[in-house]
Short mmCIF file of C-alpha atoms and ligand atoms in Angstrom, two decimals:
data_model
loop_
_atom_site.label_atom_id
_atom_site.label_comp_id
_atom_site.label_asym_id
_atom_site.label_seq_id
_atom_site.Cartn_x
_atom_site.Cartn_y
_atom_site.Cartn_z
CA MET A 1 -258.51 -146.36 -251.75
CA GLU A 2 -257.08 -144.06 -254.45
CA ASN A 3 -259.82 -143.25 -257.03
CA VAL A 4 -262.39 -145.57 -255.46
CA LYS A 5 -265.72 -144.06 -256.49
CA ILE A 6 -268.17 -143.78 -253.59
CA CYS A 7 -271.69 -142.35 -253.78
CA VAL A 8 -272.76 -140.90 -250.42
CA LEU A 9 -276.49 -140.36 -249.82
CA SER A 10 -278.22 -139.20 -246.66
CA ASN A 11 -281.59 -138.10 -245.39
CA GLU A 12 -282.22 -134.62 -243.99
CA MET A 13 -281.82 -135.51 -240.29
CA GLN A 14 -279.15 -133.50 -238.47
CA ALA A 15 -277.39 -136.68 -237.27
CA SER A 16 -277.23 -137.96 -240.87
CA GLN A 17 -275.87 -134.67 -242.21
CA LYS A 18 -273.21 -134.62 -239.49
CA ALA A 19 -272.19 -138.22 -240.20
CA ARG A 20 -272.05 -137.46 -243.92
CA GLU A 21 -269.76 -134.45 -243.44
CA THR A 22 -267.35 -136.43 -241.23
CA LEU A 23 -267.40 -139.47 -243.51
CA GLU A 24 -266.79 -137.50 -246.72
CA LYS A 25 -263.73 -135.82 -245.17
CA LYS A 26 -262.34 -139.18 -244.07
CA LEU A 27 -262.96 -140.81 -247.47
CA GLU A 28 -261.44 -137.87 -249.36
CA SER A 29 -258.32 -138.08 -247.22
CA GLU A 30 -258.06 -141.75 -248.34
CA GLY A 31 -258.15 -140.63 -252.00
CA CYS A 32 -261.77 -141.67 -252.75
CA ILE A 33 -263.91 -139.83 -255.29
CA ILE A 34 -267.23 -138.82 -253.71
CA THR A 35 -270.37 -138.51 -255.86
CA GLN A 36 -274.01 -137.63 -255.15
CA GLU A 37 -275.45 -140.12 -257.64
CA PRO A 38 -274.42 -143.67 -258.53
CA SER A 39 -273.20 -144.47 -262.05
CA SER A 40 -272.12 -147.68 -263.79
CA ASP A 41 -268.57 -147.42 -262.36
CA THR A 42 -269.58 -146.66 -258.74
CA ASP A 43 -267.72 -148.95 -256.33
CA LEU A 44 -269.90 -148.39 -253.28
CA ILE A 45 -273.10 -146.60 -252.28
CA ILE A 46 -273.34 -145.38 -248.68
CA SER A 47 -276.85 -144.65 -247.43
CA ILE A 48 -277.03 -142.63 -244.20
CA GLY A 49 -280.35 -142.72 -242.32
CA GLY A 50 -282.68 -145.64 -241.55
CA ASP A 51 -284.14 -148.46 -243.62
CA GLY A 52 -286.57 -145.94 -245.11
CA SER A 53 -283.64 -143.90 -246.52
CA THR A 54 -282.04 -147.02 -248.01
CA LEU A 55 -285.36 -148.03 -249.62
CA ASP A 56 -285.76 -144.49 -251.03
CA ALA A 57 -282.21 -144.57 -252.48
CA ILE A 58 -282.79 -147.98 -254.06
CA HIS A 59 -285.96 -146.78 -255.79
CA ARG A 60 -284.58 -143.35 -256.71
CA PHE A 61 -281.67 -144.99 -258.53
CA ASN A 62 -283.69 -147.88 -259.97
CA PHE A 63 -282.16 -150.78 -258.03
CA PRO A 64 -278.47 -149.97 -258.53
CA THR A 65 -276.00 -152.81 -259.08
CA ALA A 66 -273.22 -151.29 -256.91
CA PRO A 67 -273.01 -152.69 -253.35
CA ILE A 68 -274.75 -150.62 -250.67
CA VAL A 69 -273.82 -150.10 -247.05
CA GLY A 70 -276.10 -148.36 -244.58
CA ILE A 71 -275.10 -146.09 -241.70
CA ASN A 72 -277.87 -146.10 -239.13
CA THR A 73 -279.06 -142.74 -237.83
CA GLY A 74 -282.71 -143.87 -238.09
CA HIS A 75 -285.06 -145.74 -235.86
CA LEU A 76 -284.76 -149.43 -236.62
CA GLY A 77 -281.97 -149.97 -239.16
CA PHE A 78 -282.56 -153.49 -240.37
CA PHE A 79 -280.67 -152.93 -243.63
CA GLN A 80 -278.17 -150.60 -241.95
CA GLU A 81 -274.83 -152.04 -240.86
CA ILE A 82 -272.75 -149.28 -239.25
CA HIS A 83 -273.23 -146.84 -236.38
CA PRO A 84 -272.02 -143.26 -236.98
CA GLU A 85 -269.33 -143.70 -234.30
CA GLU A 86 -267.80 -146.65 -236.22
CA LEU A 87 -266.70 -144.77 -239.35
CA ASP A 88 -262.94 -145.43 -238.95
CA GLN A 89 -263.54 -149.14 -238.40
CA PHE A 90 -265.83 -149.21 -241.45
CA ILE A 91 -263.22 -147.53 -243.68
CA PHE A 92 -260.52 -149.92 -242.47
CA ASN A 93 -262.71 -153.01 -243.04
CA PHE A 94 -263.77 -151.85 -246.49
CA LYS A 95 -260.22 -150.93 -247.48
CA THR A 96 -258.83 -154.29 -246.36
CA GLY A 97 -261.69 -156.34 -247.87
CA HIS A 98 -262.97 -157.54 -244.50
CA TYR A 99 -266.61 -157.76 -245.50
CA GLN A 100 -269.12 -160.01 -247.20
CA THR A 101 -271.86 -159.20 -249.67
CA GLN A 102 -275.41 -160.17 -248.82
CA GLU A 103 -277.54 -160.60 -251.96
CA LEU A 104 -281.21 -159.75 -251.51
CA ILE A 105 -283.73 -160.95 -254.05
CA THR A 106 -286.58 -158.67 -255.05
CA VAL A 107 -290.23 -159.12 -255.96
CA GLN A 108 -292.00 -157.75 -259.02
CA ALA A 109 -295.59 -157.20 -260.11
CA VAL A 110 -296.44 -157.00 -263.79
CA VAL A 111 -299.72 -155.11 -264.09
CA THR A 112 -301.73 -155.47 -267.30
CA GLY A 113 -303.99 -152.48 -267.85
CA SER A 114 -307.36 -152.52 -269.63
CA ASP A 115 -305.53 -151.45 -272.82
CA GLY A 116 -303.29 -154.54 -272.64
CA ARG A 117 -300.16 -152.53 -271.74
CA GLU A 118 -297.84 -153.95 -269.09
CA HIS A 119 -296.36 -151.95 -266.20
CA VAL A 120 -293.62 -153.44 -264.02
CA HIS A 121 -293.22 -152.56 -260.31
CA THR A 122 -290.31 -153.88 -258.24
CA GLY A 123 -289.99 -154.03 -254.45
CA LEU A 124 -287.13 -154.94 -252.17
CA ASN A 125 -289.44 -155.53 -249.19
CA GLU A 126 -292.78 -156.24 -250.76
CA VAL A 127 -295.49 -155.57 -253.30
CA ILE A 128 -299.00 -154.93 -251.99
CA ILE A 129 -302.10 -155.27 -254.15
CA ARG A 130 -305.23 -153.71 -252.79
CA GLY A 131 -308.44 -152.13 -254.02
CA SER A 132 -310.18 -148.96 -252.85
CA HIS A 133 -309.44 -148.10 -249.21
CA THR A 134 -313.20 -147.81 -248.59
CA TYR A 135 -314.53 -151.11 -249.96
CA THR A 136 -313.67 -154.79 -249.72
CA SER A 137 -311.16 -156.00 -252.33
CA HIS A 138 -312.17 -159.15 -254.22
CA PHE A 139 -309.43 -160.95 -256.14
CA ASN A 140 -309.37 -164.23 -258.07
CA ILE A 141 -306.04 -165.77 -257.16
CA SER A 142 -304.06 -168.39 -259.03
CA ILE A 143 -300.71 -170.01 -258.34
CA GLY A 144 -298.88 -171.08 -261.47
CA ASP A 145 -301.69 -172.23 -263.81
CA SER A 146 -304.06 -173.33 -261.05
CA PHE A 147 -306.96 -171.24 -259.77
CA ILE A 148 -306.68 -171.26 -255.95
CA GLU A 149 -309.22 -168.99 -254.29
CA ARG A 150 -311.47 -165.98 -254.50
CA PHE A 151 -309.91 -163.66 -251.92
CA SER A 152 -311.98 -161.05 -250.11
CA GLY A 153 -310.44 -158.62 -247.65
CA ASP A 154 -308.21 -155.54 -247.66
CA GLY A 155 -305.46 -156.81 -249.96
CA ILE A 156 -302.58 -159.17 -250.55
CA LEU A 157 -298.95 -158.55 -249.59
CA ILE A 158 -296.16 -160.46 -251.31
CA ALA A 159 -292.94 -160.19 -249.34
CA SER A 160 -289.38 -161.04 -250.33
CA PRO A 161 -287.28 -162.70 -247.59
CA ALA A 162 -285.72 -159.25 -246.87
CA GLY A 163 -289.19 -157.75 -246.46
CA SER A 164 -290.44 -160.56 -244.24
CA THR A 165 -289.38 -158.55 -241.15
CA ALA A 166 -291.25 -155.41 -242.27
CA TYR A 167 -295.01 -154.99 -242.94
CA ASN A 168 -295.31 -158.75 -243.49
CA TYR A 169 -294.27 -159.37 -239.87
CA SER A 170 -296.84 -156.88 -238.53
CA LEU A 171 -299.52 -158.81 -240.44
CA GLY A 172 -298.56 -162.05 -238.69
CA GLY A 173 -296.34 -163.35 -241.51
CA SER A 174 -293.20 -165.38 -240.81
CA ILE A 175 -289.64 -164.12 -240.61
CA VAL A 176 -287.65 -165.70 -243.46
CA ASP A 177 -283.87 -166.12 -243.54
CA PRO A 178 -282.71 -164.11 -246.60
CA ARG A 179 -280.65 -167.10 -247.81
CA LEU A 180 -283.95 -168.79 -248.75
CA ARG A 181 -285.32 -168.16 -252.25
CA LEU A 182 -289.04 -167.85 -251.75
CA LEU A 183 -291.89 -165.39 -251.75
CA GLN A 184 -294.39 -165.08 -248.93
CA VAL A 185 -298.00 -164.26 -249.81
CA THR A 186 -299.68 -162.73 -246.76
CA PRO A 187 -303.35 -161.74 -246.73
CA ILE A 188 -304.32 -158.34 -245.30
CA ALA A 189 -307.50 -158.64 -243.20
CA PRO A 190 -308.87 -161.68 -245.06
CA MET A 191 -312.61 -162.40 -244.68
CA ASN A 192 -313.40 -165.95 -243.77
CA THR A 193 -317.14 -166.32 -243.29
CA THR A 194 -319.96 -168.29 -244.84
CA ALA A 195 -320.21 -165.46 -247.38
CA TYR A 196 -316.50 -165.23 -248.27
CA ARG A 197 -313.78 -167.83 -247.95
CA SER A 198 -310.10 -166.81 -248.03
CA PHE A 199 -306.87 -168.28 -246.72
CA THR A 200 -306.07 -166.61 -243.41
CA SER A 201 -302.38 -167.49 -243.14
CA SER A 202 -299.35 -166.84 -245.35
CA ILE A 203 -298.49 -169.04 -248.32
CA LEU A 204 -294.85 -169.67 -249.29
CA LEU A 205 -294.01 -169.89 -252.99
CA PRO A 206 -290.86 -171.30 -254.60
CA SER A 207 -288.98 -169.21 -257.16
CA ASP A 208 -290.40 -170.97 -260.23
CA LEU A 209 -294.05 -170.21 -259.43
CA SER A 210 -295.83 -166.90 -259.81
CA LEU A 211 -299.01 -165.60 -258.29
CA GLY A 212 -301.80 -164.36 -260.55
CA ILE A 213 -304.42 -161.86 -259.40
CA VAL A 214 -307.51 -160.92 -261.41
CA PRO A 215 -309.53 -158.21 -259.63
CA ASP A 216 -313.25 -158.83 -259.36
CA TYR A 217 -314.62 -155.29 -259.36
CA ARG A 218 -317.88 -154.68 -257.48
CA LYS A 219 -318.25 -151.06 -256.27
CA ASP A 220 -315.02 -149.54 -257.55
CA ASP A 221 -312.45 -150.38 -260.24
CA THR A 222 -309.39 -148.85 -258.48
CA THR A 223 -306.30 -150.99 -257.81
CA PHE A 224 -303.35 -149.77 -255.75
CA ILE A 225 -299.90 -151.28 -256.26
CA ILE A 226 -297.64 -150.40 -253.33
CA THR A 227 -293.94 -151.27 -253.49
CA ASP A 228 -291.87 -150.52 -250.36
CA GLY A 229 -294.31 -147.78 -249.33
CA MET A 230 -294.62 -146.19 -252.78
CA GLU A 231 -298.12 -146.23 -254.22
CA THR A 232 -299.33 -146.27 -257.85
CA THR A 233 -303.05 -146.07 -258.68
CA TYR A 234 -304.64 -147.92 -261.60
CA LYS A 235 -308.18 -148.08 -262.95
CA ASN A 236 -309.72 -151.21 -264.41
CA VAL A 237 -306.61 -153.42 -264.30
CA SER A 238 -307.22 -156.74 -266.07
CA ASN A 239 -304.62 -158.86 -264.26
CA ILE A 240 -301.45 -158.78 -262.13
CA ARG A 241 -298.70 -161.39 -262.08
CA ILE A 242 -296.27 -161.43 -259.17
CA GLY A 243 -292.97 -163.31 -259.03
CA PHE A 244 -289.24 -162.81 -258.58
CA SER A 245 -287.56 -159.90 -260.31
CA ASP A 246 -284.09 -160.32 -261.83
CA LYS A 247 -282.92 -157.24 -259.89
CA VAL A 248 -280.72 -158.07 -256.89
CA ILE A 249 -279.62 -155.70 -254.14
CA LYS A 250 -276.15 -156.25 -252.70
CA LEU A 251 -275.69 -155.15 -249.09
CA ILE A 252 -272.26 -154.97 -247.49
CA ARG A 253 -272.07 -156.82 -244.16
CA PHE A 254 -269.06 -156.87 -241.86
CA GLU A 255 -267.54 -159.55 -239.67
CA GLY A 256 -269.93 -160.59 -236.95
CA TYR A 257 -273.08 -160.01 -239.03
CA ASP A 258 -275.63 -162.68 -238.37
CA PHE A 259 -279.21 -162.36 -239.63
CA TRP A 260 -280.76 -164.02 -236.59
CA ASN A 261 -278.76 -161.91 -234.14
CA LYS A 262 -280.03 -158.86 -236.02
CA VAL A 263 -283.61 -160.14 -235.69
CA LYS A 264 -283.09 -160.73 -231.95
CA SER A 265 -281.54 -157.30 -231.37
CA LYS A 266 -284.28 -155.44 -233.27
CA PHE A 267 -287.37 -157.37 -232.22
CA LEU A 268 -286.87 -159.01 -228.84
P1 LIG B 14 -291.19 -146.21 -243.06
O1 LIG B 14 -291.62 -145.25 -242.02
O2 LIG B 14 -290.07 -145.88 -243.99
O3 LIG B 14 -290.84 -147.63 -242.37
C1 LIG B 14 -291.65 -148.16 -241.35
C2 LIG B 14 -290.76 -149.00 -240.43
O4 LIG B 14 -290.35 -150.20 -241.11
C3 LIG B 14 -289.45 -148.27 -240.03
O5 LIG B 14 -289.20 -148.48 -238.67
C4 LIG B 14 -288.40 -148.94 -240.91
O6 LIG B 14 -287.07 -148.89 -240.35
C5 LIG B 14 -288.95 -150.36 -240.93
N1 LIG B 14 -288.46 -151.22 -242.01
C6 LIG B 14 -288.33 -150.94 -243.35
N2 LIG B 14 -287.86 -152.03 -244.00
C7 LIG B 14 -287.70 -153.01 -243.07
C8 LIG B 14 -287.23 -154.36 -243.12
N3 LIG B 14 -286.88 -154.95 -244.27
N4 LIG B 14 -287.24 -155.08 -241.97
C9 LIG B 14 -287.63 -154.54 -240.80
N5 LIG B 14 -288.07 -153.26 -240.68
C10 LIG B 14 -288.09 -152.52 -241.81
O7 LIG B 14 -292.54 -146.64 -243.84
P2 LIG B 14 -293.05 -146.48 -245.33
O8 LIG B 14 -292.30 -145.42 -246.07
O9 LIG B 14 -294.53 -146.42 -245.24
O10 LIG B 14 -292.68 -147.91 -246.01
C11 LIG B 14 -291.43 -148.51 -245.94
C12 LIG B 14 -291.63 -149.90 -245.39
O11 LIG B 14 -292.29 -149.84 -244.14
C13 LIG B 14 -292.50 -150.77 -246.27
O12 LIG B 14 -291.74 -151.50 -247.20
C14 LIG B 14 -293.24 -151.65 -245.29
O13 LIG B 14 -292.69 -152.96 -245.21
C15 LIG B 14 -293.09 -150.99 -243.95
N6 LIG B 14 -294.43 -150.67 -243.42
C16 LIG B 14 -294.82 -151.32 -242.31
C17 LIG B 14 -296.11 -151.14 -241.83
C18 LIG B 14 -296.53 -151.92 -240.63
O14 LIG B 14 -295.66 -152.63 -240.07
N7 LIG B 14 -297.78 -151.83 -240.21
C19 LIG B 14 -296.99 -150.26 -242.46
C20 LIG B 14 -296.54 -149.59 -243.59
C21 LIG B 14 -295.25 -149.81 -244.08
P3 LIG B 14 -286.29 -147.48 -240.09
O15 LIG B 14 -286.88 -146.94 -238.83
O16 LIG B 14 -284.85 -147.87 -239.93
O17 LIG B 14 -286.53 -146.61 -241.30
#
């Protein structure tokens, strides 16, 4: 592994710091170059912590193209692949090429402000569109060029397959195998009464269709765009278009990785 460039990132937890120290020593003794930030010639990014740490790293470094492997010192560890006690096995597998790369597609929202300017937000798990936390959100929703419904409720979550096991799942959305190329549109507390009619279940969209949202402001003109837990506030947005992003996250997975076994071990 002479001159292999590895960026090691970790959260502040004591277990993560300890794993980082041990790992860096082991990688240096193999001849690797350790960095604190990824660059265009980084061979591997190692994220120590939980899924939250991996999401933070992905956003901090603007969806890096280098493959990422997670060491789980966190709670759940859906993206994470290695336990801190498996460092020697991990180094051996990486060195000998015994791994596969899992490509995760991402979701993007293009927000058009009242001045006509466009702002792009990308999420690995999901993009959430919601209005003020106090009032009902009303959105006119289209799919492709067709107007579909006037949604009323708390908001709309659009999950990638990777994010289907996160907030989407808590909202009653379906778990999607990450090999499928689709987006899941899941309503958050939809109102379905004689006054307001909204879909109450998730909608699945193929990769060539996008979702359009035009807010219908009543008491407040705030719109929140939340990508992977990171919130941006807008006023008087004119429309939002959500579809696939061309950014792809590559996760390293080792022999024995199986998405459905991971789901079983984390959820059942
Ligand atoms: P966070 O505390 O970083 O994460 C909340 C929980 O979601 C953690 O247990 C985290 O795992 C887990 N998680 C993250 N991505 C996942 C994935 N793809 N599949 C399964 N579990 C996953 O929360 P945050 O900073 O607010 O937002 C990060 C993510 O948390 C968001 O993208 C959102 O999907 C999710 N979230 C869920 C809810 C909910 O379920 N009601 C509410 C808000 C946010 P670790 O313990 O390994 O970090």
